[in-house]
XYZ file of N, CA and C in Angstrom:
408
model
N 131.963 105.273 53.230
C 131.115 106.463 53.308
C 132.005 107.728 53.559
N 132.958 107.668 54.411
C 133.929 108.807 54.789
C 134.657 109.154 53.420
N 135.087 108.206 52.648
C 135.886 108.538 51.447
C 135.059 109.247 50.398
N 133.831 108.893 50.284
C 132.887 109.524 49.278
C 132.613 110.962 49.705
N 132.503 111.135 50.995
C 132.123 112.572 51.455
C 133.320 113.399 51.319
N 134.567 112.920 51.694
C 135.799 113.627 51.607
C 136.125 113.925 50.129
N 135.859 112.931 49.273
C 136.022 113.155 47.811
C 135.089 114.379 47.284
N 133.867 114.319 47.844
C 132.851 115.377 47.466
C 133.341 116.694 47.809
N 133.709 116.878 49.043
C 134.230 118.118 49.537
C 135.460 118.503 48.773
N 136.343 117.680 48.540
C 137.501 117.919 47.571
C 137.161 118.425 46.288
N 136.114 117.802 45.677
C 135.695 118.357 44.318
C 135.165 119.683 44.333
N 134.173 119.989 45.456
C 133.604 121.282 45.457
C 134.732 122.196 45.731
N 135.680 121.941 46.592
C 136.697 123.006 46.841
C 137.630 123.290 45.545
N 137.896 122.085 44.870
C 138.586 122.271 43.581
C 137.807 122.898 42.562
N 136.485 122.819 42.551
C 135.671 123.508 41.438
C 135.698 125.006 41.932
N 135.592 125.159 43.157
C 135.497 126.633 43.538
C 137.126 127.007 43.550
N 137.396 128.134 44.018
C 138.721 128.571 44.207
C 139.098 128.323 45.587
N 140.344 127.959 45.845
C 140.761 127.918 47.247
C 140.620 129.174 48.125
N 140.788 130.181 47.258
C 140.656 131.460 47.919
C 139.248 131.598 48.490
N 138.287 131.066 47.963
C 136.864 131.036 48.284
C 136.473 130.249 49.437
N 137.277 129.232 49.873
C 137.084 128.373 50.998
C 137.465 129.252 52.194
N 136.401 129.561 53.024
C 136.495 130.411 54.089
C 137.185 129.792 55.500
N 136.325 128.750 55.845
C 136.816 128.123 57.052
C 136.592 126.603 57.071
N 137.284 125.857 57.752
C 137.093 124.566 58.207
C 137.168 124.491 59.683
N 135.918 124.072 60.298
C 135.916 124.160 61.735
C 135.708 122.854 62.296
N 136.391 122.331 63.334
C 136.075 121.172 64.072
C 135.032 121.409 65.117
N 134.159 120.556 65.288
C 133.091 120.713 66.257
C 133.218 119.454 67.232
N 133.443 119.909 68.508
C 133.503 118.863 69.570
C 132.244 118.758 70.326
N 132.106 117.614 71.055
C 131.004 117.386 71.917
C 131.474 116.871 73.336
N 130.643 117.074 74.255
C 130.986 116.681 75.586
C 130.071 115.224 75.882
N 130.971 114.240 76.256
C 130.317 113.076 76.554
C 130.676 112.709 78.086
N 129.845 111.853 78.515
C 129.954 111.444 80.053
C 130.284 110.058 80.202
N 131.387 109.643 80.553
C 131.866 108.209 80.703
C 131.433 107.801 82.160
N 130.630 106.677 82.186
C 130.286 106.121 83.561
C 131.171 104.870 83.839
N 131.921 104.991 84.983
C 132.715 103.910 85.360
C 132.122 103.250 86.642
N 131.744 101.983 86.442
C 130.974 101.339 87.668
C 132.015 100.811 88.823
N 131.385 100.893 89.837
C 132.041 100.527 91.131
C 130.970 99.807 92.040
N 131.381 98.954 92.896
C 130.427 98.382 93.938
C 130.727 98.641 95.298
N 129.518 98.896 95.996
C 129.678 99.211 97.399
C 128.699 98.382 98.127
N 128.919 98.080 99.422
C 128.008 97.307 100.252
C 127.269 98.294 101.108
N 125.890 98.232 101.003
C 125.087 99.157 101.651
C 124.292 98.367 102.714
N 124.254 98.905 103.902
C 123.523 98.162 105.022
C 122.443 99.100 105.625
N 121.187 98.487 105.793
C 120.221 99.237 106.286
C 119.476 98.444 107.488
N 118.827 99.259 108.300
C 118.180 98.445 109.462
C 116.711 98.295 108.906
N 116.297 96.942 109.178
C 114.956 96.744 108.804
C 114.099 96.096 109.954
N 112.881 96.469 109.981
C 111.946 95.971 111.036
C 111.652 94.560 110.824
N 111.818 93.806 111.791
C 111.467 92.351 111.815
C 110.283 92.013 112.763
N 109.261 91.353 112.263
C 107.863 91.273 113.070
C 107.984 90.250 114.149
N 109.005 89.200 114.145
C 109.001 88.292 115.167
C 107.920 87.221 115.031
N 107.424 86.995 113.968
C 106.305 86.008 113.609
C 106.610 84.578 114.021
N 105.800 84.037 114.922
C 106.100 82.672 115.463
C 105.359 81.605 114.700
N 104.531 81.882 113.586
C 103.627 81.114 112.911
C 104.473 79.998 112.277
N 105.750 80.258 111.876
C 106.476 79.144 111.123
C 106.838 77.979 112.013
N 107.242 78.460 113.215
C 107.553 77.459 114.328
C 106.317 76.605 114.733
N 105.229 77.308 114.763
C 104.052 76.664 115.228
C 103.570 75.721 114.130
N 103.713 75.967 112.810
C 103.327 75.189 111.836
C 104.240 73.942 111.817
N 105.512 74.095 112.065
C 106.445 72.859 112.043
C 106.079 72.049 113.193
N 105.776 72.559 114.315
C 105.303 71.789 115.593
C 104.015 71.046 115.191
N 103.194 71.738 114.523
C 101.854 71.075 114.219
C 102.123 69.865 113.333
N 102.960 69.966 112.279
C 103.219 68.908 111.294
C 103.861 67.695 112.065
N 104.899 68.115 112.865
C 105.567 66.950 113.421
C 104.668 66.346 114.599
N 103.903 67.113 115.293
C 102.944 66.496 116.235
C 101.793 65.681 115.621
N 101.454 66.119 114.438
C 100.416 65.321 113.797
C 100.900 63.942 113.171
N 102.228 64.034 112.789
C 102.936 62.629 112.315
C 103.006 61.780 113.559
N 103.450 62.356 114.665
C 103.740 61.528 115.799
C 102.393 60.970 116.345
N 101.436 61.865 116.364
C 100.010 61.510 116.817
C 99.479 60.365 116.011
N 99.650 60.382 114.735
C 99.068 59.343 113.883
C 99.799 57.924 114.051
N 101.093 58.019 114.479
C 101.912 56.798 114.523
C 101.735 56.225 115.899
N 101.580 57.069 116.856
C 101.589 56.623 118.313
C 100.108 55.932 118.584
N 99.218 56.729 118.162
C 97.799 56.561 118.475
C 97.101 55.826 117.251
N 97.514 54.782 116.829
C 96.889 54.145 115.659
C 95.323 53.753 115.876
N 95.037 53.307 117.087
C 93.638 52.970 117.248
C 92.871 53.954 117.920
N 93.142 55.153 118.157
C 92.540 56.183 118.681
C 91.927 57.071 117.603
N 90.600 57.498 117.631
C 90.218 58.515 116.657
C 90.760 59.801 116.847
N 91.096 60.535 115.882
C 91.690 61.860 115.861
C 92.922 62.013 116.679
N 93.702 61.052 116.647
C 94.990 61.106 117.428
C 95.958 62.094 116.627
N 95.902 61.951 115.284
C 96.815 62.903 114.505
C 96.391 64.301 114.801
N 95.010 64.641 114.900
C 94.620 65.987 115.113
C 94.978 66.558 116.487
N 94.831 65.612 117.399
C 95.325 66.111 118.789
C 96.876 66.222 118.816
N 97.538 65.438 118.236
C 99.090 65.538 118.137
C 99.417 66.930 117.403
N 98.630 67.143 116.428
C 98.916 68.512 115.611
C 98.659 69.734 116.556
N 97.447 69.575 117.232
C 97.154 70.735 118.118
C 98.261 70.942 119.208
N 98.624 69.844 119.782
C 99.627 69.898 120.896
C 101.068 70.185 120.300
N 101.371 69.724 119.129
C 102.660 70.155 118.538
C 102.795 71.547 118.055
N 101.616 72.145 117.583
C 101.559 73.618 117.300
C 101.709 74.361 118.455
N 101.051 73.971 119.570
C 101.189 74.734 120.719
C 102.638 74.828 121.372
N 103.162 73.581 121.348
C 104.631 73.364 121.849
C 105.404 74.265 120.886
N 105.303 74.246 119.678
C 106.260 74.909 118.682
C 106.063 76.405 118.898
N 104.790 76.870 119.108
C 104.695 78.375 119.397
C 105.315 78.779 120.637
N 105.147 77.990 121.691
C 105.795 78.310 123.029
C 107.224 78.410 123.023
N 107.862 77.389 122.305
C 109.280 77.339 122.249
C 110.106 78.158 121.203
N 109.109 78.952 120.486
C 109.799 79.664 119.235
C 110.670 80.688 119.942
N 111.835 80.969 119.297
C 112.808 82.087 119.771
C 112.680 83.157 118.827
N 111.563 83.389 117.903
C 111.501 84.498 117.168
C 111.135 85.701 117.917
N 111.825 86.930 117.556
C 111.560 88.082 118.252
C 111.604 89.295 117.405
N 110.778 90.234 117.698
C 110.719 91.378 116.815
C 111.625 92.430 117.089
N 111.635 93.359 116.293
C 112.921 94.282 116.459
C 113.488 94.807 115.171
N 114.585 95.143 115.155
C 115.373 95.594 113.879
C 116.605 94.638 113.668
N 116.830 94.514 112.346
C 117.875 93.700 112.008
C 118.699 94.486 110.852
N 119.951 94.196 110.890
C 120.811 94.877 109.851
C 120.839 94.005 108.566
N 120.477 94.441 107.362
C 120.489 93.767 106.219
C 121.452 94.463 105.212
N 122.264 93.648 104.670
C 123.354 94.244 103.731
C 123.209 93.756 102.314
N 123.484 94.596 101.373
C 123.395 94.220 99.909
C 124.437 94.916 99.185
N 124.877 94.420 97.987
C 125.812 95.031 97.128
C 125.210 95.857 96.030
N 125.588 97.122 96.053
C 125.086 97.968 94.815
C 126.052 98.373 93.969
N 125.527 98.516 92.710
C 126.683 98.976 91.599
C 126.212 100.607 91.525
N 127.172 101.400 91.617
C 127.247 102.818 91.375
C 128.147 103.325 90.525
N 127.981 104.497 89.977
C 128.903 104.940 88.868
C 129.594 106.393 89.241
N 130.736 106.328 88.846
C 131.395 107.670 88.826
C 131.381 108.160 87.414
N 131.133 109.467 87.320
C 130.931 110.004 85.996
C 132.065 110.975 85.615
N 132.627 110.884 84.493
C 133.844 111.572 83.959
C 133.359 112.316 82.702
N 133.473 113.771 82.701
C 133.070 114.453 81.424
C 134.408 114.490 80.514
N 134.187 114.331 79.277
C 135.342 114.431 78.254
C 134.751 115.189 77.061
N 135.722 115.876 76.370
C 135.293 116.628 75.170
C 136.080 115.792 74.011
N 135.179 115.328 73.127
C 135.749 114.518 72.005
C 135.236 115.098 70.598
N 135.910 114.648 69.562
C 135.632 115.232 68.252
C 134.299 114.717 67.878
N 133.343 115.603 67.313
C 132.143 115.204 66.857
C 132.196 115.130 65.120
N 132.585 116.270 64.623
C 132.483 116.361 63.099
C 133.118 117.721 62.731
N 133.326 117.867 61.472
C 133.947 119.170 60.966
C 132.854 119.902 60.055
N 132.938 121.225 59.817
C 132.257 121.938 59.017
C 132.986 122.736 58.177
N 132.879 122.635 56.752
C 133.573 123.501 55.731
C 132.588 124.488 55.347
N 133.026 125.769 55.350
C 132.235 126.936 54.902
C 132.935 127.534 53.573
N 132.181 127.667 52.693
C 132.845 128.484 51.452
C 131.764 129.063 50.578
N 132.226 130.074 49.847
C 131.384 130.869 48.885
C 131.574 130.454 47.467
N 130.470 130.322 46.871
C 130.389 129.872 45.251
C 129.253 130.653 44.664
N 129.625 131.400 43.660
C 128.651 132.250 42.850
C 127.886 133.181 43.774
N 128.579 133.739 44.653
C 128.003 134.816 45.533
C 127.054 134.076 46.702
N 127.073 132.806 46.765
C 126.285 132.234 47.855
C 127.264 131.568 48.904
N 126.810 131.450 50.171
C 127.655 130.722 51.185
C 127.287 129.367 51.374
N 128.014 128.367 51.421
C 127.556 126.896 51.553
C 128.276 126.388 52.729
N 127.741 125.409 53.493
C 128.387 124.665 54.634
C 128.118 123.220 54.437
N 129.162 122.425 54.567
C 129.100 120.926 54.533
C 129.617 120.317 55.847
N 128.893 119.504 56.354
C 129.434 118.602 57.520
C 130.113 117.499 57.030
N 131.283 117.027 57.674
C 131.959 115.779 57.299
C 132.686 115.288 58.624
N 133.048 114.028 58.593
C 133.759 113.408 59.642
C 135.243 113.214 59.067
N 136.257 113.590 59.760
C 137.694 113.338 59.362
C 138.000 111.867 59.409
């Protein structure tokens, strides 16, 4: 594609007079290069201190023990689950407050550069001015 375009410009310039070719201008553009880097960011988060997880574990363990220990007693598993839940809730060490949570984030440094975009040739032919864009 570049060869065809350059050949076309060359043919036009040779059909005209080189004296008629006024200017060939290079056009540049500004691009932004983003360079990634990683940082560790830490924030303080509120923690509720929910004890329901410990209560649920205690209820499950208490229910299993209640079913195995009291095989001939009705609702032994239910009583064990109730007692296990209460013990799990009372012995829970969950506390509310704030906790520092860290995570790795990707950020970018930006660098501006001026690079070649294309060229424009301007010339006159039969009293009219023409401009053609091409890439070197």
